[in-house]
Coordinates of N, CA and C in Angstrom, one line a residue:
Chain A
A25 N 160.8 86.9 129.5 CA 159.3 87.1 128.8 C 158.5 86.9 130.0
Q26 N 157.1 87.7 130.2 CA 156.1 87.4 131.3 C 155.3 86.3 130.4
S27 N 154.7 85.6 131.4 CA 153.8 84.5 130.8 C 152.6 84.3 131.7
V28 N 151.7 83.6 131.3 CA 150.6 83.2 132.3 C 149.9 82.1 131.6
A29 N 149.6 81.3 132.7 CA 149.0 80.0 132.5 C 148.0 79.6 133.1
Q30 N 146.9 79.1 132.5 CA 145.4 78.6 133.1 C 145.3 77.4 132.7
P31 N 145.7 76.3 133.4 CA 145.8 74.8 133.2 C 144.4 74.4 133.0
E32 N 143.3 74.9 133.2 CA 142.0 74.1 132.9 C 141.4 74.8 131.8
D33 N 141.1 74.2 130.7 CA 140.6 74.8 129.8 C 138.8 75.1 130.2
Q34 N 138.2 74.6 130.8 CA 136.6 74.5 131.5 C 137.1 73.8 133.2
V35 N 136.0 74.4 133.8 CA 135.7 74.1 135.2 C 134.4 74.2 135.2
N36 N 133.6 73.0 135.6 CA 132.5 72.9 135.9 C 132.1 72.6 137.3
V37 N 131.0 73.4 137.8 CA 130.8 73.4 139.2 C 129.0 73.6 139.5
A38 N 128.6 73.0 140.5 CA 127.2 73.0 140.7 C 126.8 74.3 141.7
E39 N 125.9 74.7 141.2 CA 125.5 76.4 141.6 C 125.2 75.8 143.3
G40 N 125.9 76.7 144.0 CA 126.2 76.8 145.5 C 127.2 76.2 146.1
N41 N 128.0 75.7 145.3 CA 129.5 74.8 145.7 C 130.1 76.0 145.6
P42 N 131.8 75.9 146.1 CA 132.6 76.9 146.0 C 133.4 76.5 144.6
L43 N 133.9 77.6 144.0 CA 134.7 77.3 142.8 C 136.1 78.0 142.8
T44 N 137.1 77.3 142.0 CA 138.4 77.7 142.0 C 138.8 77.6 140.3
V45 N 139.3 78.9 139.6 CA 140.0 78.8 138.5 C 141.1 79.4 138.8
K46 N 142.1 78.4 138.1 CA 143.5 78.4 138.6 C 144.4 79.2 137.6
C47 N 145.3 79.8 137.9 CA 146.3 80.6 137.5 C 147.8 80.6 138.0
T48 N 148.5 80.7 137.2 CA 150.3 80.6 137.5 C 150.8 81.6 136.6
Y49 N 151.7 82.3 136.8 CA 152.4 83.4 135.9 C 154.0 83.2 136.4
S50 N 154.5 83.8 135.4 CA 156.1 84.2 135.4 C 156.4 85.4 134.6
V51 N 157.1 86.1 135.6 CA 157.6 87.3 135.5 C 159.0 87.5 136.1
S52 N 159.8 88.5 135.3 CA 161.1 89.0 136.1 C 161.2 89.6 136.8
G53 N 159.9 90.5 137.2 CA 160.2 91.2 138.6 C 158.9 91.0 139.2
N54 N 158.6 92.1 139.9 CA 157.4 92.2 140.5 C 156.1 92.3 140.0
P55 N 154.9 91.4 139.9 CA 153.9 91.3 139.4 C 152.9 92.1 139.8
Y56 N 152.1 92.6 138.9 CA 150.6 93.2 138.7 C 149.9 92.1 138.5
L57 N 148.6 91.6 139.2 CA 147.8 90.2 138.2 C 146.8 90.7 138.4
F58 N 146.0 90.5 137.6 CA 144.4 90.6 137.3 C 143.6 89.5 136.8
W59 N 142.3 89.6 137.2 CA 141.2 88.7 136.8 C 140.4 89.5 135.9
Y60 N 139.8 89.0 134.7 CA 138.8 89.5 134.0 C 137.9 88.3 133.5
V61 N 136.5 89.0 133.3 CA 135.6 87.9 133.0 C 135.0 88.5 131.5
Q62 N 134.7 87.5 130.7 CA 134.1 87.9 129.5 C 132.6 87.0 129.1
Y63 N 131.7 87.8 129.0 CA 130.2 87.3 128.8 C 130.5 87.1 127.1
P64 N 129.3 86.4 126.8 CA 129.3 86.3 125.4 C 129.0 87.8 124.5
N65 N 129.6 88.0 123.5 CA 129.6 89.1 122.5 C 129.9 90.4 123.0
R66 N 130.8 90.3 124.5 CA 131.2 91.7 125.2 C 132.6 91.6 125.2
G67 N 133.1 92.6 125.6 CA 134.7 93.0 125.8 C 134.9 92.2 127.4
L68 N 136.1 92.1 127.7 CA 136.5 91.7 129.3 C 136.1 92.9 130.1
Q69 N 135.5 92.3 131.4 CA 135.4 93.4 132.5 C 136.3 92.7 133.6
F70 N 136.7 93.8 134.4 CA 137.6 93.8 135.4 C 136.8 93.2 136.5
L71 N 137.7 92.2 137.2 CA 136.9 91.9 138.5 C 137.7 91.9 139.5
L72 N 139.1 92.0 139.4 CA 140.1 92.2 140.8 C 141.5 92.5 140.5
K73 N 142.0 92.9 141.4 CA 143.7 93.1 141.1 C 144.6 92.9 142.3
Y74 N 145.8 92.3 141.9 CA 146.9 92.4 143.3 C 148.0 93.1 142.8
I75 N 148.5 94.1 143.5 CA 149.6 94.7 143.5 C 150.5 94.8 144.6
T76 N 150.1 95.1 145.5 CA 150.8 95.0 146.5 C 149.7 94.8 147.9
G77 N 150.4 94.1 148.8 CA 149.6 94.2 150.4 C 149.2 92.8 150.6
D78 N 147.8 92.9 151.3 CA 147.2 91.6 151.4 C 147.2 90.5 150.5
N79 N 147.7 89.3 150.6 CA 147.5 88.4 149.8 C 146.3 87.8 149.3
L80 N 145.1 88.1 150.1 CA 144.0 87.7 149.7 C 143.2 88.9 149.0
V81 N 142.8 89.0 148.0 CA 142.1 90.1 147.3 C 140.7 90.0 146.8
K82 N 139.8 91.2 147.3 CA 138.6 90.8 147.1 C 138.0 91.6 146.0
G83 N 137.2 91.1 145.1 CA 136.6 91.9 144.2 C 135.1 92.0 143.7
S84 N 134.7 92.3 142.5 CA 133.3 92.3 142.3 C 132.7 91.0 142.4
Y85 N 131.3 91.1 142.5 CA 130.3 89.7 142.3 C 130.9 88.5 143.3
G86 N 131.5 88.9 144.3 CA 131.7 88.1 145.4 C 132.9 87.1 145.1
F87 N 133.9 87.8 144.0 CA 134.8 86.9 143.9 C 135.9 87.3 144.5
E88 N 137.2 86.4 144.7 CA 138.2 86.7 145.3 C 139.4 85.8 144.9
A89 N 140.6 86.3 145.3 CA 142.0 85.8 144.6 C 142.8 85.6 145.4
E90 N 143.7 84.9 145.7 CA 144.8 84.7 146.6 C 146.5 84.7 146.1
F91 N 146.9 85.4 146.3 CA 148.5 85.9 145.8 C 149.2 84.9 146.2
N92 N 149.9 84.0 145.8 CA 150.9 83.0 146.4 C 152.2 83.0 146.1
K93 N 153.1 83.8 146.1 CA 154.6 84.3 145.9 C 155.3 83.0 145.1
S94 N 155.3 82.0 146.6 CA 156.1 80.7 146.5 C 155.9 80.0 145.3
Q95 N 154.5 79.8 145.3 CA 154.0 79.0 144.1 C 153.7 79.8 142.8
T96 N 153.8 80.7 142.9 CA 153.6 82.2 141.5 C 152.4 81.9 141.3
S97 N 151.5 81.8 142.0 CA 149.9 81.3 141.6 C 148.9 82.6 142.0
F98 N 147.9 82.6 141.5 CA 146.7 83.8 141.6 C 145.5 83.0 141.4
H99 N 144.9 82.1 141.8 CA 143.9 81.4 141.9 C 142.5 82.4 142.2
L100 N 141.9 82.1 141.5 CA 140.5 83.0 141.5 C 139.5 82.0 142.3
K101 N 138.5 82.8 143.3 CA 138.0 81.8 144.0 C 136.5 82.5 144.2
K102 N 135.3 81.5 144.8 CA 134.4 82.2 145.0 C 133.5 81.0 145.7
P103 N 132.7 81.5 147.4 CA 132.6 80.6 148.3 C 131.3 79.6 147.8
S104 N 130.4 80.9 147.1 CA 129.3 79.8 146.6 C 128.8 80.4 145.2
A105 N 128.9 79.3 143.9 CA 128.8 79.9 142.8 C 127.3 80.1 142.1
L106 N 127.1 80.9 141.6 CA 126.0 81.2 141.0 C 125.8 80.7 139.1
V107 N 124.8 80.4 138.8 CA 124.8 80.0 137.3 C 125.0 81.1 136.5
S108 N 124.9 82.7 136.9 CA 125.2 83.8 136.6 C 126.5 84.1 136.5
D109 N 127.4 83.2 137.1 CA 128.8 83.5 136.9 C 129.3 82.5 135.6
S110 N 128.5 81.9 135.0 CA 128.9 81.0 133.8 C 129.7 82.0 132.8
A111 N 130.5 81.9 132.5 CA 131.6 82.8 131.5 C 132.8 82.4 131.2
L112 N 133.6 83.2 130.6 CA 135.0 83.0 130.4 C 135.7 83.9 131.0
Y113 N 136.7 83.3 131.9 CA 137.8 84.2 132.8 C 139.2 84.2 132.5
F114 N 139.5 85.2 132.4 CA 141.2 85.2 132.1 C 141.8 85.9 133.2
C115 N 142.9 85.4 133.5 CA 143.9 85.9 134.1 C 144.9 86.7 133.6
A116 N 145.8 87.6 134.2 CA 146.7 88.5 133.3 C 147.7 89.0 134.1
V117 N 149.0 89.3 133.6 CA 149.9 89.8 134.5 C 150.8 91.1 133.9
R118 N 151.3 91.8 134.6 CA 151.8 93.1 134.1 C 152.9 92.9 134.9
D119 N 154.4 93.3 134.4 CA 155.6 93.1 134.8 C 156.0 94.6 135.1
F120 N 156.3 95.0 136.3 CA 156.8 96.5 136.8 C 158.3 96.0 137.1
G121 N 158.7 95.2 137.0 CA 160.1 94.9 137.4 C 160.9 96.2 136.9
R122 N 161.0 96.2 135.4 CA 161.5 96.9 134.8 C 161.2 98.1 134.6
K123 N 161.8 99.3 134.5 CA 161.0 100.5 134.4 C 161.7 101.3 133.0
G124 N 160.8 100.6 131.8 CA 161.1 101.5 130.6 C 162.7 101.2 129.9
A125 N 163.5 100.7 130.4 CA 164.6 100.4 129.7 C 164.1 99.7 128.1
G126 N 164.5 100.2 127.0 CA 164.0 99.9 125.9 C 162.9 99.7 125.6
G127 N 161.7 100.3 126.7 CA 160.4 100.3 126.1 C 159.7 99.1 125.8
T128 N 160.3 97.9 126.0 CA 159.6 96.8 125.3 C 158.5 96.0 125.9
S129 N 158.8 96.0 127.3 CA 157.4 95.6 128.1 C 156.8 96.7 129.2
Y130 N 157.1 97.5 128.9 CA 156.8 98.6 129.9 C 155.2 99.0 129.9
G131 N 154.5 98.3 130.9 CA 153.0 98.4 130.9 C 152.3 97.1 130.2
K132 N 153.1 96.4 129.6 CA 152.5 95.4 129.0 C 151.8 94.3 129.4
L133 N 150.2 94.3 129.2 CA 149.5 93.0 130.3 C 149.3 91.8 129.3
T134 N 150.1 90.7 129.8 CA 149.7 89.4 129.0 C 148.6 88.7 129.6
F135 N 147.9 87.9 128.8 CA 146.5 87.3 129.2 C 146.9 85.5 129.2
G136 N 146.5 84.9 129.9 CA 146.1 83.5 129.9 C 145.5 83.0 128.6
Q137 N 145.1 81.9 128.4 CA 144.4 81.5 127.5 C 142.8 81.5 127.7
G138 N 142.5 81.7 129.0 CA 141.3 81.4 129.5 C 140.4 80.7 130.0
T139 N 139.6 80.2 130.9 CA 139.0 79.2 131.5 C 137.5 79.3 131.1
I140 N 136.7 78.5 130.7 CA 135.1 78.5 130.9 C 134.8 78.0 131.8
L141 N 134.1 78.9 132.7 CA 133.2 78.7 133.9 C 131.8 78.1 133.5
T142 N 131.4 77.0 133.8 CA 130.2 76.6 133.8 C 129.5 76.0 135.2
V143 N 128.7 77.1 135.6 CA 127.8 76.6 136.8 C 126.6 75.8 136.2
H144 N 126.3 74.7 137.0 CA 125.2 73.9 136.7 C 124.0 74.4 138.0
P145 N 122.6 74.4 137.3 CA 121.8 74.7 138.5 C 121.6 73.4 139.3
Chain B
D18 N 130.3 108.0 132.4 CA 131.2 107.9 131.1 C 130.9 106.7 130.1
A19 N 130.9 107.1 129.0 CA 130.5 105.8 127.8 C 131.4 104.7 127.9
G20 N 132.5 104.8 128.2 CA 133.3 103.9 128.4 C 134.0 103.7 126.9
V21 N 134.8 102.9 126.7 CA 135.8 102.6 125.4 C 134.8 102.2 124.5
I22 N 134.8 102.9 123.1 CA 133.8 102.7 121.9 C 134.4 102.4 120.9
Q23 N 134.0 101.3 120.2 CA 134.7 100.7 119.4 C 133.3 100.9 118.1
S24 N 134.1 101.2 116.9 CA 133.2 100.9 115.6 C 134.0 100.3 114.4
P25 N 133.1 99.5 113.6 CA 132.0 99.1 113.5 C 131.7 97.9 114.7
R26 N 130.3 97.3 115.2 CA 130.4 96.4 115.7 C 130.7 95.1 114.9
H27 N 130.3 95.0 113.8 CA 130.8 94.0 113.2 C 130.8 94.7 111.4
E28 N 132.0 93.8 111.2 CA 132.6 94.1 109.7 C 132.7 92.7 108.8
V29 N 132.1 92.6 107.6 CA 132.0 91.7 106.7 C 132.7 92.3 105.5
T30 N 134.1 91.8 104.9 CA 134.6 92.3 103.8 C 135.1 91.2 102.8
E31 N 135.6 91.2 102.1 CA 136.2 90.4 100.9 C 137.5 90.5 101.0
M32 N 138.1 89.6 100.7 CA 139.5 89.4 100.8 C 140.2 90.3 99.7
G33 N 141.4 91.2 100.3 CA 142.1 92.0 99.7 C 141.6 93.6 99.8
Q34 N 140.6 93.4 100.5 CA 140.0 94.6 100.6 C 140.6 95.6 101.9
E35 N 140.5 96.8 102.3 CA 141.1 97.8 103.2 C 139.8 97.6 104.1
V36 N 140.6 97.3 105.5 CA 139.6 97.3 106.7 C 140.1 98.7 108.0
T37 N 139.1 99.3 108.2 CA 139.5 100.3 109.4 C 138.7 100.2 110.4
L38 N 139.5 99.6 111.8 CA 138.6 99.6 112.9 C 138.8 100.9 113.7
R39 N 137.9 101.3 114.4 CA 137.9 102.8 115.2 C 137.7 102.4 116.7
C40 N 138.5 103.3 117.4 CA 138.2 103.4 118.8 C 138.5 104.5 119.5
K41 N 137.6 104.7 120.1 CA 137.6 105.9 121.2 C 137.9 105.5 122.6
P42 N 139.3 105.9 123.2 CA 139.2 105.5 124.6 C 138.4 106.5 125.5
I43 N 138.6 106.0 126.8 CA 138.0 106.8 127.8 C 138.7 108.1 128.1
S44 N 138.1 109.3 128.2 CA 138.8 110.3 128.3 C 139.9 110.5 129.7
G45 N 140.8 111.0 129.5 CA 142.1 110.8 130.4 C 142.7 109.5 130.6
H46 N 142.3 108.8 130.1 CA 143.3 107.5 129.9 C 144.3 107.6 129.0
D47 N 145.4 107.4 129.5 CA 147.0 107.5 128.9 C 147.6 106.5 128.0
Y48 N 146.9 105.0 128.3 CA 147.1 104.2 127.6 C 145.9 103.5 126.7
L49 N 146.4 103.0 125.5 CA 145.5 102.3 124.8 C 145.9 101.3 124.0
F50 N 145.4 100.0 124.4 CA 145.8 98.8 123.5 C 144.6 98.2 122.4
W51 N 145.3 97.6 121.5 CA 144.7 96.9 120.4 C 144.9 95.3 120.8
Y52 N 143.9 94.7 120.9 CA 144.1 93.0 121.2 C 143.2 92.3 119.9
R53 N 143.4 91.1 119.8 CA 142.8 90.3 118.9 C 142.5 89.0 119.6
Q54 N 141.3 88.5 119.1 CA 140.7 87.8 120.1 C 140.4 86.5 118.7
T55 N 141.0 85.0 119.0 CA 140.5 84.0 118.0 C 140.4 82.8 119.0
M56 N 139.5 81.9 118.8 CA 139.5 80.5 119.4 C 141.1 79.7 119.6
M57 N 141.4 79.9 118.5 CA 142.9 79.5 118.3 C 144.1 79.7 119.1
R58 N 144.1 81.2 119.1 CA 145.3 81.8 119.7 C 144.9 82.5 120.8
G59 N 143.6 82.7 121.1 CA 143.2 83.7 122.5 C 143.1 84.9 122.0
L60 N 143.7 85.7 123.4 CA 143.7 87.1 123.0 C 145.5 87.6 122.9
E61 N 145.4 87.8 122.1 CA 146.9 88.6 121.4 C 146.8 89.9 121.6
L62 N 147.9 90.6 122.2 CA 148.2 92.0 122.3 C 148.8 92.4 120.7
L63 N 148.0 93.2 120.1 CA 148.8 93.7 118.8 C 149.5 94.8 118.7
I64 N 149.1 95.7 119.9 CA 150.3 97.3 119.7 C 149.5 97.7 120.9
Y65 N 150.5 98.5 121.7 CA 150.0 99.9 122.7 C 150.5 100.9 122.6
F66 N 149.6 102.0 122.9 CA 150.2 103.4 122.9 C 150.1 103.7 124.2
N67 N 151.1 104.7 124.6 CA 151.1 105.5 125.9 C 151.4 107.0 125.4
N68 N 150.0 108.0 125.8 CA 150.2 109.4 125.6 C 150.4 109.4 123.9
N69 N 149.6 108.9 123.1 CA 149.4 108.5 121.6 C 150.9 108.2 121.3
V70 N 151.8 107.7 121.9 CA 153.1 106.9 121.1 C 153.1 105.5 121.1
P71 N 153.4 104.9 119.9 CA 153.4 103.6 120.2 C 154.6 103.1 120.6
I72 N 154.4 102.3 121.7 CA 155.5 101.6 122.5 C 155.5 100.3 122.2
D73 N 154.9 99.6 121.9 CA 155.3 97.8 121.4 C 154.2 97.6 120.5
D74 N 154.8 97.5 119.4 CA 154.1 96.8 118.3 C 154.6 95.5 117.8
S75 N 155.3 94.7 118.4 CA 155.7 93.5 118.3 C 154.6 92.3 118.0
G76 N 153.6 92.8 118.3 CA 152.4 91.7 118.0 C 151.4 92.1 116.8
M77 N 152.0 93.1 116.3 CA 151.4 93.2 114.8 C 151.8 91.7 114.1
P78 N 150.9 91.2 113.5 CA 151.3 90.0 112.7 C 152.2 90.3 111.6
E79 N 152.1 91.5 110.6 CA 152.7 91.6 109.5 C 152.3 93.3 109.2
D80 N 153.3 93.3 107.8 CA 153.4 94.7 107.7 C 151.3 95.2 107.0
R81 N 150.6 94.3 106.7 CA 149.3 94.6 106.2 C 148.7 95.2 107.5
F82 N 149.2 95.0 108.7 CA 148.6 95.8 110.0 C 149.2 96.6 109.9
S83 N 148.5 97.9 110.6 CA 148.9 99.2 110.8 C 147.9 100.0 111.9
A84 N 148.5 100.5 113.0 CA 147.6 101.4 113.8 C 148.0 102.8 114.1
K85 N 147.5 103.8 114.4 CA 147.6 105.0 114.7 C 146.8 105.6 115.7
M86 N 147.3 106.3 116.2 CA 146.9 107.5 117.6 C 146.8 108.8 117.4
P87 N 146.0 109.5 116.1 CA 146.5 110.9 116.0 C 146.5 111.8 116.9
N88 N 145.6 111.4 118.1 CA 145.1 112.2 119.2 C 144.7 111.4 120.4
A89 N 144.7 112.0 121.5 CA 144.3 111.2 123.1 C 143.0 110.7 122.7
S90 N 142.1 110.9 121.9 CA 140.3 110.4 121.7 C 140.3 109.5 120.7
F91 N 141.4 109.3 119.6 CA 140.9 108.4 118.7 C 142.2 107.7 118.2
S92 N 141.8 106.3 117.8 CA 142.9 105.3 117.3 C 142.3 104.3 116.4
T93 N 142.9 104.0 115.3 CA 142.6 103.4 114.4 C 143.6 101.9 114.0
L94 N 142.9 101.3 113.9 CA 143.5 99.8 113.4 C 143.3 99.4 111.7
K95 N 144.4 99.3 110.7 CA 144.0 99.4 109.5 C 144.7 97.8 109.0
I96 N 143.9 97.2 108.3 CA 144.6 95.9 107.6 C 144.3 96.1 106.3
Q97 N 145.5 96.4 105.6 CA 145.2 96.4 104.0 C 146.5 95.5 103.4
P98 N 146.2 94.7 102.5 CA 144.8 94.0 102.3 C 144.3 93.0 103.4
S99 N 143.3 92.9 103.4 CA 142.9 91.9 104.6 C 142.6 90.3 103.7
E100 N 143.2 89.6 104.5 CA 142.9 87.8 104.5 C 142.1 87.5 105.0
P101 N 141.5 86.2 104.7 CA 140.5 85.4 105.4 C 141.0 85.0 107.0
R102 N 142.2 84.8 107.0 CA 142.9 84.2 108.3 C 142.8 85.5 109.7
D103 N 142.6 87.1 108.8 CA 142.3 88.1 110.0 C 141.1 87.9 110.6
S104 N 140.3 87.0 110.2 CA 138.9 86.9 111.0 C 139.1 86.7 112.3
A105 N 138.4 87.5 113.1 CA 138.5 87.6 114.5 C 137.7 88.6 115.3
V106 N 137.9 88.9 116.5 CA 137.4 89.8 117.3 C 138.4 90.7 117.6
Y107 N 138.5 92.0 117.4 CA 139.3 92.8 117.7 C 138.9 93.9 118.8
F108 N 139.7 93.9 119.8 CA 139.4 94.6 121.2 C 140.3 95.9 121.1
C109 N 139.8 97.2 121.6 CA 140.4 98.4 122.0 C 140.1 98.4 123.5
A110 N 141.3 98.4 124.2 CA 140.9 98.6 125.9 C 141.9 100.1 125.9
S111 N 141.6 100.7 127.0 CA 142.5 101.8 127.5 C 142.5 101.7 129.0
N112 N 143.5 102.7 129.5 CA 143.7 102.6 131.1 C 144.1 103.8 131.4
E113 N 144.3 104.2 132.8 CA 144.8 105.6 133.1 C 146.0 105.3 133.3
N114 N 146.8 104.4 134.1 CA 148.3 104.1 134.2 C 148.5 102.8 134.5
R115 N 149.8 102.5 134.8 CA 150.4 101.0 134.7 C 149.6 100.2 135.7
G116 N 149.2 100.3 136.8 CA 148.6 100.0 137.5 C 147.1 99.8 137.6
S117 N 146.4 100.4 136.9 CA 145.0 100.4 137.1 C 144.6 99.3 135.7
P118 N 143.1 99.0 135.7 CA 142.9 97.8 135.1 C 142.4 98.5 133.8
L119 N 142.4 97.6 132.8 CA 141.9 98.0 131.5 C 140.4 98.1 131.3
H120 N 140.0 98.8 130.6 CA 138.7 99.2 130.1 C 138.6 98.6 128.8
F121 N 137.6 97.6 128.3 CA 137.6 97.0 127.0 C 136.6 97.5 126.4
G122 N 136.3 97.8 125.2 CA 135.5 98.0 124.5 C 134.7 96.9 124.3
N123 N 133.4 96.9 123.3 CA 132.6 95.7 123.0 C 133.4 94.8 121.6
G124 N 134.2 95.5 121.1 CA 135.0 94.5 120.0 C 134.5 94.9 118.8
T125 N 134.9 94.7 117.8 CA 134.6 94.4 116.5 C 134.8 92.9 115.8
R126 N 133.8 92.5 115.6 CA 133.8 91.1 114.7 C 134.0 91.2 113.3
L127 N 135.2 90.9 113.2 CA 135.6 90.9 111.4 C 135.6 89.8 110.7
T128 N 135.0 89.4 109.7 CA 134.9 88.3 108.9 C 135.5 88.7 107.6
V129 N 136.7 88.4 106.9 CA 136.8 88.1 105.7 C 137.1 87.2 104.7
T130 N 136.1 87.4 103.8 CA 135.6 86.0 103.0 C 136.4 86.0 101.9

């Protein structure tokens, strides 16, 4: 079974400083990895994804993430944090190693528990 | 595109009543997902459809929950009878194919008293 872990419930950084939100995953096949952000009273919004290719992925609002296969990690980063980045961040994984056998996890996206990012002025 | 549309935004009901949540996915998207979000359990996948066919309903809590997708532009999640522990925010999401990101609606906040 696939799983995602976000080891930090909360991350606090000062505006202008770099930020990192951690994510590790476990899948049986090749992972498709995603980061989403959620603002209060809204649905999740897509930030970036890794499917294949360059391990450093760039996404929306200046965010980027680095895929590390040996450490099974996909940490979200931003060189200079903004107060407006404060939100709830979710890492997610989709396993495409098995193609439809039994249909039980075909296309299923599993989310981590989320990390609250607070950027202080 | 208007995005994924969910209704109602808020629902308050009494225990034992039937609740129906509605979702209109983005046109052309082949996958539709229902998630539930609570403080205690985070985001839980309840069920998902591919081309209107339910693929995995292993996350549906119990028989009180049911979901349908009668056509490509409409899905419902029904709870009958509702219980206070069903109180949560329910999200619908859709995407084009397995590799594309999910587009979420703004959710339905359900309160069962």
